Coordinates of N, CA and C in Angstrom, one line a residue:
X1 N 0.9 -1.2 0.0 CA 0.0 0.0 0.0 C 0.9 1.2 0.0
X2 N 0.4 2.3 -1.0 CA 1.5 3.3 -1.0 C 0.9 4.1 -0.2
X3 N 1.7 5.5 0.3 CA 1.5 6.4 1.3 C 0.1 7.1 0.8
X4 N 0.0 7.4 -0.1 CA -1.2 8.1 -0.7 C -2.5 7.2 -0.4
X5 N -2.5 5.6 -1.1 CA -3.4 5.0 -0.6 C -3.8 5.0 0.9
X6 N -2.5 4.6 1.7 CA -3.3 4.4 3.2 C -3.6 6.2 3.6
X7 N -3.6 7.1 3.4 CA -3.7 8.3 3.3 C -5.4 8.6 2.8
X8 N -5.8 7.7 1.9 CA -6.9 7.8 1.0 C -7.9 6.9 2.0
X9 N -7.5 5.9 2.6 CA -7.9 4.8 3.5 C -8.1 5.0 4.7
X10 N -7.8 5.7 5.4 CA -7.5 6.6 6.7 C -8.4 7.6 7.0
X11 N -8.8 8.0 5.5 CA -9.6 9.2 5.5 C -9.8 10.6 6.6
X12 N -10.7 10.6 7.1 CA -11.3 11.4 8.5 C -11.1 10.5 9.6
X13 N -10.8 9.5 9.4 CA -10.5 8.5 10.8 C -9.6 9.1 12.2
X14 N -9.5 9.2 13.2 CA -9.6 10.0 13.9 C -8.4 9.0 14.6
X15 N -6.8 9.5 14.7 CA -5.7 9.0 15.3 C -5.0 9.4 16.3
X16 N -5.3 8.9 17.2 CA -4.5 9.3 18.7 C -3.3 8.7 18.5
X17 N -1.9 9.9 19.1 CA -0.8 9.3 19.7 C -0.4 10.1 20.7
X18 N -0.2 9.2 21.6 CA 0.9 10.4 22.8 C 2.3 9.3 23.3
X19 N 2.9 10.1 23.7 CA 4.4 9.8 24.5 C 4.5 10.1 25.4
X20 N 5.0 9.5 26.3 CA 5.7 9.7 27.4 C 6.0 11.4 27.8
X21 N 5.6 12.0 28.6 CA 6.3 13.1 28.6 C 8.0 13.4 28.5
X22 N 8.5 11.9 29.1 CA 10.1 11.9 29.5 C 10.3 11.4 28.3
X23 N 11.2 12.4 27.3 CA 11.8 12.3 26.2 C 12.7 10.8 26.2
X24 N 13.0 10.2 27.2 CA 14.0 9.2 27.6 C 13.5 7.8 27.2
X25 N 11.6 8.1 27.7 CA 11.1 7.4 27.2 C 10.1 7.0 25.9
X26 N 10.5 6.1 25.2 CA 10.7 6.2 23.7 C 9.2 5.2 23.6
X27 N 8.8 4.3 24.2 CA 7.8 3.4 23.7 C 6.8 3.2 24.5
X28 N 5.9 3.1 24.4 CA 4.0 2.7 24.9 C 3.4 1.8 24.3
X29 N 2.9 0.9 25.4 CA 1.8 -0.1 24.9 C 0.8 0.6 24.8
X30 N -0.4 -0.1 23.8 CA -1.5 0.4 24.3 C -2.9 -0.5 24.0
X31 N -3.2 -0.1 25.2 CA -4.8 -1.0 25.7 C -6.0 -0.4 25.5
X32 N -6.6 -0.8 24.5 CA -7.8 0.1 24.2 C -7.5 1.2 23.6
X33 N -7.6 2.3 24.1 CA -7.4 3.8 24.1 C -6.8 4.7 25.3
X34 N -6.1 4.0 25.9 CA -5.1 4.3 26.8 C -3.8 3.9 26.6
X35 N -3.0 4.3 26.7 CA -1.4 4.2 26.4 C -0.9 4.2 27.5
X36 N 0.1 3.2 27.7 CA 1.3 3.2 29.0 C 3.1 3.0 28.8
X37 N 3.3 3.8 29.0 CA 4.6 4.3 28.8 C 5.5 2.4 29.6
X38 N 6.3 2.2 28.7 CA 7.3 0.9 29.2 C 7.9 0.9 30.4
X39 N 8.2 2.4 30.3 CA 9.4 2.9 31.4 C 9.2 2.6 32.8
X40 N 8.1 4.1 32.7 CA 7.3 4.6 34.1 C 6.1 4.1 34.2
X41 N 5.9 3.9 33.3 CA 4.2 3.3 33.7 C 2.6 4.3 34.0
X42 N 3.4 5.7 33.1 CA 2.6 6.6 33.2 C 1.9 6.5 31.7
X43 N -0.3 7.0 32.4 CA -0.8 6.5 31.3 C -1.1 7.8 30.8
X44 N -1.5 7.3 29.5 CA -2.4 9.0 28.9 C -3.2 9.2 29.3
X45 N -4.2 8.8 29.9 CA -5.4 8.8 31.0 C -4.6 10.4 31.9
X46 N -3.5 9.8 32.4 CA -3.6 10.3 33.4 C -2.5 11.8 33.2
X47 N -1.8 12.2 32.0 CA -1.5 13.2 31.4 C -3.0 13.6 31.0
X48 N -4.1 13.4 30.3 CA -5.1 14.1 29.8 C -5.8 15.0 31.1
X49 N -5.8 13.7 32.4 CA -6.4 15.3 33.4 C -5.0 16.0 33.7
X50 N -3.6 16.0 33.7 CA -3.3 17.3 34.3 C -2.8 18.1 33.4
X51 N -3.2 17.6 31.8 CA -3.5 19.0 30.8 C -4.5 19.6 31.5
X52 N -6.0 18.8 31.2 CA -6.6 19.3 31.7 C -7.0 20.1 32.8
X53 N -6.1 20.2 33.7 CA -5.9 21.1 34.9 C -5.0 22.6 35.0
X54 N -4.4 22.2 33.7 CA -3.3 23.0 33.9 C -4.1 24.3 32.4
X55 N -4.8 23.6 32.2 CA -5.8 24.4 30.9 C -6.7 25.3 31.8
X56 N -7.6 24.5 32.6 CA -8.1 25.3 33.6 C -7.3 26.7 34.2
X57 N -6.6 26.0 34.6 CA -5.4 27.3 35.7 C -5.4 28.1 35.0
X58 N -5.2 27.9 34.0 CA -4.4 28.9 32.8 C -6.0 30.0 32.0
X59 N -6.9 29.5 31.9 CA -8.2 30.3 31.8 C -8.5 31.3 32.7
X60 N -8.3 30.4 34.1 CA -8.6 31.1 35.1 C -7.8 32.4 35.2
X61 N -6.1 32.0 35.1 CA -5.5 33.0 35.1 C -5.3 34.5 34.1
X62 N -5.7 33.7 32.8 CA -5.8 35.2 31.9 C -7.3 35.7 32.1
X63 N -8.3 34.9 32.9 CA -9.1 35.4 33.0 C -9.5 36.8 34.3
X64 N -8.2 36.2 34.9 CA -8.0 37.6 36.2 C -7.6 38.1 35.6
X65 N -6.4 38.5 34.7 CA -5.8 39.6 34.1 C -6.9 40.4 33.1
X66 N -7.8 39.8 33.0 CA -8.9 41.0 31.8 C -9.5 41.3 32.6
X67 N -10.0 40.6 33.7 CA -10.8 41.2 34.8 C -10.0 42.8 35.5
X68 N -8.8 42.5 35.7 CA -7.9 43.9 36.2 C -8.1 44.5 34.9
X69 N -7.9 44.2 33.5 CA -7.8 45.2 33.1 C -9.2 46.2 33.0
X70 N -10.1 45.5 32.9 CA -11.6 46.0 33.2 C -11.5 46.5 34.1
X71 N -11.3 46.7 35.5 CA -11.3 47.3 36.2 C -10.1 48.8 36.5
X72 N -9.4 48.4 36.0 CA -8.7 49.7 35.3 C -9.3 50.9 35.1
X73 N -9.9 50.1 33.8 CA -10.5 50.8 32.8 C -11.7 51.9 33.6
X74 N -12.1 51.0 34.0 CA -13.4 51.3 35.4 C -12.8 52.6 36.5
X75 N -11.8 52.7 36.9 CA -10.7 53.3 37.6 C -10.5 55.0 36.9
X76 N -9.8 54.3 35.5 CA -9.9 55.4 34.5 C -11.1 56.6 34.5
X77 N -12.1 55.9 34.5 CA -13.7 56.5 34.2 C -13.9 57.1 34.8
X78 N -13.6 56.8 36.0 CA -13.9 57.9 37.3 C -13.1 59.2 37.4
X79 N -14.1 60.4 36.9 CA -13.3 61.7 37.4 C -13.2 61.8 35.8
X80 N -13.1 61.3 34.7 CA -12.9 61.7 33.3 C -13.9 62.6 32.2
X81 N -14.0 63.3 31.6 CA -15.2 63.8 30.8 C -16.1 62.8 30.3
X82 N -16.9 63.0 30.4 CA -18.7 62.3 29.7 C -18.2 61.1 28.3
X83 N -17.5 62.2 27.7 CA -17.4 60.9 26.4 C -15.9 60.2 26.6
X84 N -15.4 60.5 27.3 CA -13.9 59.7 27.5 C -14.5 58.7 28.6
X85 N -15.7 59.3 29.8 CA -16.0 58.3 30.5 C -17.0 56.8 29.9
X86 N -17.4 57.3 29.3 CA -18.5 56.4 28.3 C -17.8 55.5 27.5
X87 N -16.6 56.1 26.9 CA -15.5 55.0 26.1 C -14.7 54.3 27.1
X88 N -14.4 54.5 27.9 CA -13.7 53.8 28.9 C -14.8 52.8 29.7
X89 N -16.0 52.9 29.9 CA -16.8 51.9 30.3 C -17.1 51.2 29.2
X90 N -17.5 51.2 28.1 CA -17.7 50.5 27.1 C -16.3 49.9 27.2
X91 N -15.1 49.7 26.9 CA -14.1 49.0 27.4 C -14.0 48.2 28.5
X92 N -14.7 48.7 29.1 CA -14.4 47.6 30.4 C -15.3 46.7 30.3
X93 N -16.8 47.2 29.7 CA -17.7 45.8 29.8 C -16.9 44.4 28.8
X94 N -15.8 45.3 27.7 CA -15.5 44.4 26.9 C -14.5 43.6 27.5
X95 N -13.7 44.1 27.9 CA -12.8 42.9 29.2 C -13.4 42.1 29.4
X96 N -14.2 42.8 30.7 CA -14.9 41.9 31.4 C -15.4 40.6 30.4
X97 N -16.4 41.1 28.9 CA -16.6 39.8 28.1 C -15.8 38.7 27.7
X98 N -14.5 39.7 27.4 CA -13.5 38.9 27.3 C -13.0 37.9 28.1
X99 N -13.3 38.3 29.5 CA -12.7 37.4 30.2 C -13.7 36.3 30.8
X100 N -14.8 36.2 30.4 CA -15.7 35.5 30.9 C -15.7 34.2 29.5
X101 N -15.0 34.8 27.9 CA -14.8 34.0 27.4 C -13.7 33.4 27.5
X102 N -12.6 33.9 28.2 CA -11.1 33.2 28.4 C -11.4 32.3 29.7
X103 N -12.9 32.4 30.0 CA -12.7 31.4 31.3 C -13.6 30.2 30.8
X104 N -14.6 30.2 29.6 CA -14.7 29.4 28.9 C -16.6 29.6 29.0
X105 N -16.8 30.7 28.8 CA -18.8 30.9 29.1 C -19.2 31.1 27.5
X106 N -19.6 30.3 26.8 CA -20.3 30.2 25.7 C -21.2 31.7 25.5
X107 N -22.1 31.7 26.3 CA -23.1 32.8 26.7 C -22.2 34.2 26.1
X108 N -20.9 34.7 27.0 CA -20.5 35.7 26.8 C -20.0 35.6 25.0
X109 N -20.0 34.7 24.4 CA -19.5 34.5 22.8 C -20.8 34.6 22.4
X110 N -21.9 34.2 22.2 CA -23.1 34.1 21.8 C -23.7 35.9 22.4
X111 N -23.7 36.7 22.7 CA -23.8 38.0 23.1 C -23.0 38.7 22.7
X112 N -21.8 38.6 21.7 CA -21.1 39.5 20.8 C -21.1 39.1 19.6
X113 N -21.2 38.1 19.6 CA -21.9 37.9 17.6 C -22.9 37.6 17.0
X114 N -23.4 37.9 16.4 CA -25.0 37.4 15.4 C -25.5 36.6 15.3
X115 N -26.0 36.1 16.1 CA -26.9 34.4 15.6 C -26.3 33.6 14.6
X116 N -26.4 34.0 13.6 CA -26.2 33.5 12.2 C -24.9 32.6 12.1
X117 N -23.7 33.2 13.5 CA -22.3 32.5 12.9 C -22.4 31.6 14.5
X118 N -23.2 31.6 15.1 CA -22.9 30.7 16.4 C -22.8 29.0 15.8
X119 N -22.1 28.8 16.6 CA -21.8 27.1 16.3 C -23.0 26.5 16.6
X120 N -22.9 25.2 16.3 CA -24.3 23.9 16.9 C -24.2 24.1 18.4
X121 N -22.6 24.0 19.3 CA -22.4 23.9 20.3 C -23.0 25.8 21.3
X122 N -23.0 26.5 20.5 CA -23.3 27.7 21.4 C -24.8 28.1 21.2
X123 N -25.4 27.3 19.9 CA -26.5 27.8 19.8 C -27.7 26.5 20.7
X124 N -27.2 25.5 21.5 CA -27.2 24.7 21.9 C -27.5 25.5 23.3
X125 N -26.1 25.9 23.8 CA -26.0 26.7 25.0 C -26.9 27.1 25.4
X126 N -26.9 28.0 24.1 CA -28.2 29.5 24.5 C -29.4 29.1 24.4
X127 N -29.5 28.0 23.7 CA -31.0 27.4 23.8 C -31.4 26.9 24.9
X128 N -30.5 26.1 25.8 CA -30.6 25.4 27.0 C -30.6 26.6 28.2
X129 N -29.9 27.7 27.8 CA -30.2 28.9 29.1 C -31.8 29.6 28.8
X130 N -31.9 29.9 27.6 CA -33.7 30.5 27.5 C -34.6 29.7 28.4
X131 N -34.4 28.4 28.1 CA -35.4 27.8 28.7 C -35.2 27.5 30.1
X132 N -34.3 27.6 30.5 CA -34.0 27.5 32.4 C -35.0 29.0 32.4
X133 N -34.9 30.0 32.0 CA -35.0 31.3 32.1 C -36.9 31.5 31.9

């Protein structure tokens, strides 16, 4: 089979690989859909939650920093003329959006763009919030 064929054959088919984090270690069995390193005996299972945790952290964290800068902004506003103060809150509310999408709220992405471009997954969201509502 040449590369093109299995290429052609493979299609959309959906291929996991992971390694070992330790560059040292070079090979993994794998059972099912879990992989275990020869070495250590570390599985992908269990790298997938402390990406996953460390994805978290990391949301949370740029999501404090747009929160300060919103509030800055908010800081600014105070004591400034009428239309410098009005641009400077309109800025902040947009932080703030921003950071409610850097922490992962559907809702705040579905409230700055048009219906029309929302995903299956957001327009999903917003359907499931109307109706709690």
């Amino acid at each position: 089979m040449t590369d093109d064929e299995l290429m052609a054959t493979l299609g959309n088919a959906r291929i996991q690989f992971w390694t070992c984090p330790n560059p040292a270690h070079r090979t993994v069995t794998w059972h099912g859909d879990v992989a275990t390193c020869d070495q250590c005996g570390l599985t992908s299972t269990m790298t997938r939650r402390k990406y996953a945790v460390v994805r978290e952290v990391e949301q949370k964290r740029i999501g404090k920093l747009l929160r300060r800068v919103a509030a800055g902004r908010r800081e600014y506003a105070d004591g400034a003329p009428d239309d410098m103060r009005q641009a400077l809150l309109h800025e902040a509310d947009l932080f703030e959006a921003a950071a409610r999408i850097a922490e992962g709220d559907v809702l705040a992405v579905c409230g700055l763009i048009p219906t029309w471009q929302w995903t299956d997954a957001e327009q999903a969201t917003a359907g499931n919030k109307e109706a709690e509502t």
